[in-house]
Short mmCIF file of C-alpha atoms in Angstrom, two decimals:
data_model
loop_
_atom_site.label_atom_id
_atom_site.label_comp_id
_atom_site.label_asym_id
_atom_site.label_seq_id
_atom_site.Cartn_x
_atom_site.Cartn_y
_atom_site.Cartn_z
CA MET A 71 0.00 0.00 0.00
CA ARG A 72 1.08 3.58 -0.59
CA TYR A 73 0.81 6.22 2.12
CA PHE A 74 1.30 9.97 2.29
CA ILE A 75 3.05 11.35 5.34
CA GLU A 76 2.56 15.01 6.30
CA LEU A 77 5.33 16.57 8.33
CA SER A 78 6.99 19.82 9.37
CA TYR A 79 10.59 20.57 10.24
CA ASN A 80 13.03 23.21 11.35
CA GLY A 81 15.76 22.97 8.74
CA SER A 82 18.54 24.63 10.74
CA ALA A 83 20.41 21.40 11.49
CA TYR A 84 19.91 19.77 8.08
CA HIS A 85 21.52 19.96 4.67
CA GLY A 86 18.12 20.25 3.05
CA TRP A 87 15.50 17.60 2.36
CA GLN A 88 17.18 15.32 -0.16
CA LYS A 89 19.43 12.49 1.00
CA GLN A 90 23.17 13.05 0.51
CA PRO A 91 26.11 10.69 1.04
CA THR A 92 28.09 12.92 3.42
CA ALA A 93 25.52 15.16 5.15
CA VAL A 94 22.49 14.72 7.41
CA THR A 95 19.17 15.49 5.68
CA VAL A 96 15.50 15.36 6.63
CA GLN A 97 14.78 12.57 4.12
CA GLU A 98 17.51 10.36 5.60
CA VAL A 99 16.36 10.85 9.20
CA LEU A 100 12.72 10.16 8.25
CA GLU A 101 13.61 7.04 6.25
CA ASN A 102 15.68 5.66 9.12
CA ALA A 103 12.86 6.23 11.59
CA LEU A 104 10.22 4.60 9.37
CA SER A 105 12.50 1.66 8.58
CA THR A 106 13.17 1.05 12.28
CA LEU A 107 9.55 1.25 13.38
CA LEU A 108 8.15 -0.79 10.47
CA ASN A 109 11.07 -3.25 10.58
CA GLU A 110 11.73 -3.04 6.83
CA THR A 111 13.66 -0.77 4.48
CA ILE A 112 11.48 2.24 3.68
CA ALA A 113 12.22 4.82 1.01
CA VAL A 114 10.31 8.11 0.92
CA MET A 115 9.72 10.52 -1.96
CA GLY A 116 9.17 14.16 -1.00
CA ALA A 117 6.97 16.79 -2.59
CA GLY A 118 10.11 18.73 -3.48
CA ARG A 119 13.56 19.65 -2.29
CA THR A 120 14.30 22.31 0.28
CA ASP A 121 17.85 23.64 0.46
CA THR A 122 20.19 23.60 3.44
CA GLY A 123 18.70 25.57 6.34
CA VAL A 124 15.24 26.03 4.79
CA HIS A 125 12.23 25.14 6.96
CA ALA A 126 8.90 23.48 6.18
CA LYS A 127 5.65 24.14 7.98
CA GLN A 128 4.03 21.58 5.68
CA MET A 129 5.83 18.95 3.63
CA PHE A 130 4.46 15.73 2.14
CA ALA A 131 6.21 12.53 1.18
CA HIS A 132 4.99 9.11 0.09
CA PHE A 133 6.20 5.64 1.00
CA ASP A 134 5.18 2.06 0.27
CA THR A 135 4.80 -0.79 2.74
CA ALA A 136 2.98 -4.10 3.05
CA ARG A 137 2.87 -3.75 6.83
CA GLU A 138 -0.44 -3.27 8.58
CA PHE A 139 -0.54 -0.40 11.06
CA LYS A 140 -2.83 2.16 12.61
CA ALA A 141 -1.97 5.60 11.27
CA GLU A 142 -2.45 7.38 14.59
CA ASP A 143 -0.20 4.85 16.35
CA LEU A 144 2.59 5.27 13.81
CA VAL A 145 2.32 9.07 14.04
CA TYR A 146 2.72 8.84 17.82
CA LYS A 147 5.68 6.44 17.59
CA LEU A 148 7.45 8.53 14.94
CA ASN A 149 7.09 11.72 16.95
CA SER A 150 8.57 9.92 19.97
CA PHE A 151 11.42 8.50 17.89
CA LEU A 152 12.32 11.51 15.72
CA PRO A 153 14.41 14.48 16.93
CA TYR A 154 12.70 17.61 18.24
CA ASP A 155 13.05 19.48 14.93
CA ILE A 156 10.97 17.05 12.82
CA ALA A 157 7.26 16.58 13.58
CA ILE A 158 4.79 14.19 11.93
CA ILE A 159 1.34 15.69 11.42
CA SER A 160 -0.57 12.86 9.75
CA ILE A 161 -0.30 9.65 7.72
CA PHE A 162 -3.02 8.56 5.30
CA LYS A 163 -3.57 5.97 2.59
CA VAL A 164 -3.53 7.07 -1.06
CA ASN A 165 -3.94 5.42 -4.47
CA PRO A 166 -1.05 3.15 -5.52
CA ASP A 167 0.02 5.58 -8.25
CA ALA A 168 -0.28 8.78 -6.16
CA HIS A 169 3.00 10.72 -6.18
CA ALA A 170 4.02 13.30 -3.58
CA ARG A 171 6.09 15.29 -6.08
CA PHE A 172 4.34 14.94 -9.42
CA ASP A 173 0.74 15.16 -8.18
CA ALA A 174 1.27 18.40 -6.25
CA THR A 175 -0.63 21.24 -7.95
CA LYS A 176 0.48 24.19 -5.82
CA ARG A 177 3.34 25.00 -3.48
CA SER A 178 3.49 28.05 -1.21
CA TYR A 179 6.44 29.71 0.50
CA ILE A 180 6.88 32.55 2.96
CA TYR A 181 10.09 34.50 3.42
CA ARG A 182 10.43 36.40 6.70
CA VAL A 183 12.37 39.66 6.87
CA GLY A 184 12.93 41.06 10.37
CA LEU A 185 12.86 44.85 10.62
CA HIS A 186 14.15 45.12 14.19
CA LYS A 187 16.70 43.18 16.22
CA ASN A 188 14.94 40.25 17.87
CA VAL A 189 16.87 37.79 20.01
CA PHE A 190 14.16 35.14 19.63
CA THR A 191 13.88 35.14 15.83
CA HIS A 192 17.41 35.94 14.65
CA LYS A 193 17.79 32.35 13.38
CA LEU A 194 14.29 32.22 11.91
CA ALA A 195 14.06 35.51 9.99
CA TYR A 196 16.49 37.56 7.92
CA ALA A 197 17.30 40.73 9.87
CA LEU A 198 17.64 44.00 7.95
CA LYS A 199 18.52 47.35 9.49
CA GLN A 200 17.63 49.52 6.48
CA PRO A 201 14.03 50.66 5.92
CA LEU A 202 12.23 49.06 2.96
CA ASP A 203 9.60 50.56 0.67
CA ILE A 204 6.88 47.89 0.76
CA ASP A 205 4.79 49.69 -1.87
CA LYS A 206 7.60 49.45 -4.42
CA MET A 207 8.17 45.82 -3.49
CA ASN A 208 4.50 44.98 -4.00
CA ALA A 209 4.52 46.81 -7.33
CA ALA A 210 7.46 44.60 -8.32
CA ALA A 211 5.63 41.49 -7.10
CA LYS A 212 2.79 42.21 -9.54
CA ILE A 213 5.27 42.18 -12.44
CA LEU A 214 5.94 38.49 -11.75
CA PHE A 215 2.45 37.66 -13.03
CA ASP A 216 3.44 38.93 -16.49
CA TYR A 217 5.97 36.13 -16.98
CA LYS A 218 6.37 32.35 -17.02
CA ASP A 219 10.12 31.95 -17.63
CA PHE A 220 12.11 32.65 -14.47
CA GLN A 221 15.55 31.46 -15.49
CA CYS A 222 17.05 34.69 -14.13
CA PHE A 223 16.13 33.55 -10.60
CA SER A 224 17.32 29.96 -10.98
CA LYS A 225 20.53 28.57 -9.57
CA SER A 226 23.10 28.05 -12.33
CA ASN A 227 23.78 24.58 -13.73
CA THR A 228 20.41 23.27 -12.63
CA ASP A 229 19.25 20.11 -14.40
CA VAL A 230 15.70 21.08 -15.40
CA LYS A 231 13.82 20.70 -18.68
CA THR A 232 12.05 24.05 -18.38
CA TYR A 233 12.33 27.28 -16.40
CA HIS A 234 8.59 27.93 -16.69
CA CYS A 235 6.57 28.41 -13.50
CA ASP A 236 2.97 29.52 -13.12
CA ILE A 237 2.95 32.03 -10.25
CA MET A 238 -0.52 32.34 -8.71
CA GLU A 239 0.19 34.58 -5.72
CA ALA A 240 3.00 36.98 -4.83
CA GLN A 241 2.78 39.77 -2.26
CA TRP A 242 4.52 41.47 0.63
CA ILE A 243 2.65 41.76 3.93
CA ALA A 244 3.66 43.71 7.04
CA LYS A 245 3.28 41.62 10.20
CA HIS A 246 4.34 43.15 13.51
CA ASN A 247 8.07 43.86 13.17
CA GLU A 248 8.52 41.74 10.06
CA LEU A 249 7.78 41.79 6.35
CA HIS A 250 6.59 38.50 4.86
CA PHE A 251 6.86 37.67 1.18
CA GLU A 252 4.16 35.14 0.28
CA ILE A 253 4.34 33.31 -3.03
CA THR A 254 2.43 30.39 -4.56
CA ALA A 255 3.18 28.61 -7.82
CA ASP A 256 2.75 25.24 -9.48
CA ARG A 257 6.51 24.66 -9.17
CA PHE A 258 9.69 26.47 -8.18
CA LEU A 259 13.24 26.46 -9.50
CA ARG A 260 16.24 25.92 -7.23
CA ASN A 261 16.97 29.07 -5.23
CA MET A 262 14.11 30.88 -7.02
CA VAL A 263 12.31 32.34 -4.00
CA ARG A 264 15.49 33.50 -2.31
CA ALA A 265 16.67 35.21 -5.52
CA ILE A 266 13.30 36.91 -6.02
CA VAL A 267 13.33 38.19 -2.43
CA GLY A 268 16.90 39.48 -2.76
CA THR A 269 15.98 41.31 -5.95
CA MET A 270 12.89 42.86 -4.37
CA ILE A 271 14.83 43.92 -1.28
CA ASN A 272 17.14 45.83 -3.61
CA ILE A 273 14.04 47.44 -5.11
CA GLY A 274 12.75 48.29 -1.63
CA LEU A 275 16.12 49.86 -0.81
CA GLY A 276 16.01 51.97 -3.98
CA LYS A 277 18.99 50.20 -5.57
CA ILE A 278 16.85 48.91 -8.47
CA GLU A 279 13.90 50.67 -10.10
CA VAL A 280 10.61 48.74 -10.11
CA ASN A 281 10.31 48.67 -13.91
CA ASN A 282 13.84 47.30 -14.22
CA LEU A 283 12.43 43.98 -13.05
CA HIS A 284 11.06 43.48 -16.58
CA THR A 285 14.57 43.75 -18.00
CA ILE A 286 15.96 41.41 -15.35
CA ILE A 287 13.39 38.68 -16.06
CA GLN A 288 13.69 39.03 -19.82
CA SER A 289 17.49 38.70 -19.61
CA LYS A 290 17.19 35.08 -18.35
CA ASN A 291 20.55 35.77 -16.70
CA ARG A 292 21.06 35.01 -13.00
CA SER A 293 23.77 37.67 -12.71
CA GLU A 294 21.25 40.38 -13.66
CA ALA A 295 19.00 39.61 -10.67
CA GLY A 296 19.66 40.50 -7.05
CA TYR A 297 21.47 38.55 -4.37
CA SER A 298 20.16 35.35 -2.81
CA VAL A 299 18.88 35.99 0.72
CA PRO A 300 19.89 33.58 3.52
CA ALA A 301 18.07 30.26 3.78
CA HIS A 302 16.98 30.59 7.41
CA GLY A 303 14.16 33.03 6.58
CA LEU A 304 12.47 30.70 4.05
CA TYR A 305 9.55 28.39 4.85
CA LEU A 306 7.64 25.95 2.69
CA THR A 307 4.15 26.57 4.08
CA LYS A 308 1.69 24.59 1.97
CA VAL A 309 1.55 21.84 -0.65
CA GLU A 310 -1.79 21.13 -2.35
CA TYR A 311 -3.07 17.99 -4.08
CA PRO A 312 -6.24 16.98 -5.92
CA GLU A 313 -8.74 14.86 -3.97
CA THR A 314 -8.29 12.13 -6.60
CA ILE A 315 -5.05 10.93 -4.93
CA LYS A 316 -7.16 9.29 -2.21
CA PRO A 317 -8.96 5.96 -2.74
#
């Protein structure tokens, strides 16, 4: 049977989601826990890859097993077995061909920018001392809807067949002493959100004019866009699937 597992994690201690031969990742830790508790080798496939230090408020993965178990019991055992920075939210049965990565229709991220020094969030939000013009940044965010090809925001030497992404939501919101960039799309390129945020911060600082974003996107050149903001302010917040994945 195939199951989906819903989880969240603080990515500070991990070299991203995807398993690597010489670094600890979320996928590896989760696979080891499932394999131990189910007493068989379990491989999981995630909804996507998060980079080193990036967090997930909601991530999905699928795994296959012939073992019989009660979902609520396995959730409890996993949460007792896993480290404090990985939490299992739910486990549920899906169709045999349901795929955590390929069946996802939307993915949402939030990037947190701290506007004041905060000793409790300095590892969870990117602190900036300079004032930002949120109106200019939101004007720039609207320009993203005019395009599909976002190669200029992609990490170089990425093995992808297309740089096209359908962005459905992009906006800056002021929340207490932070600015949050919220973005939803059908897919994202490697480093895409962090590069977009860095470019828009430069716009908010007055280093780049709003309309210059058109030229940057049309260039398809990563060096034309702004810097990549640190990973610790980025959160995968939501992954959506059609109801047809469930039996």
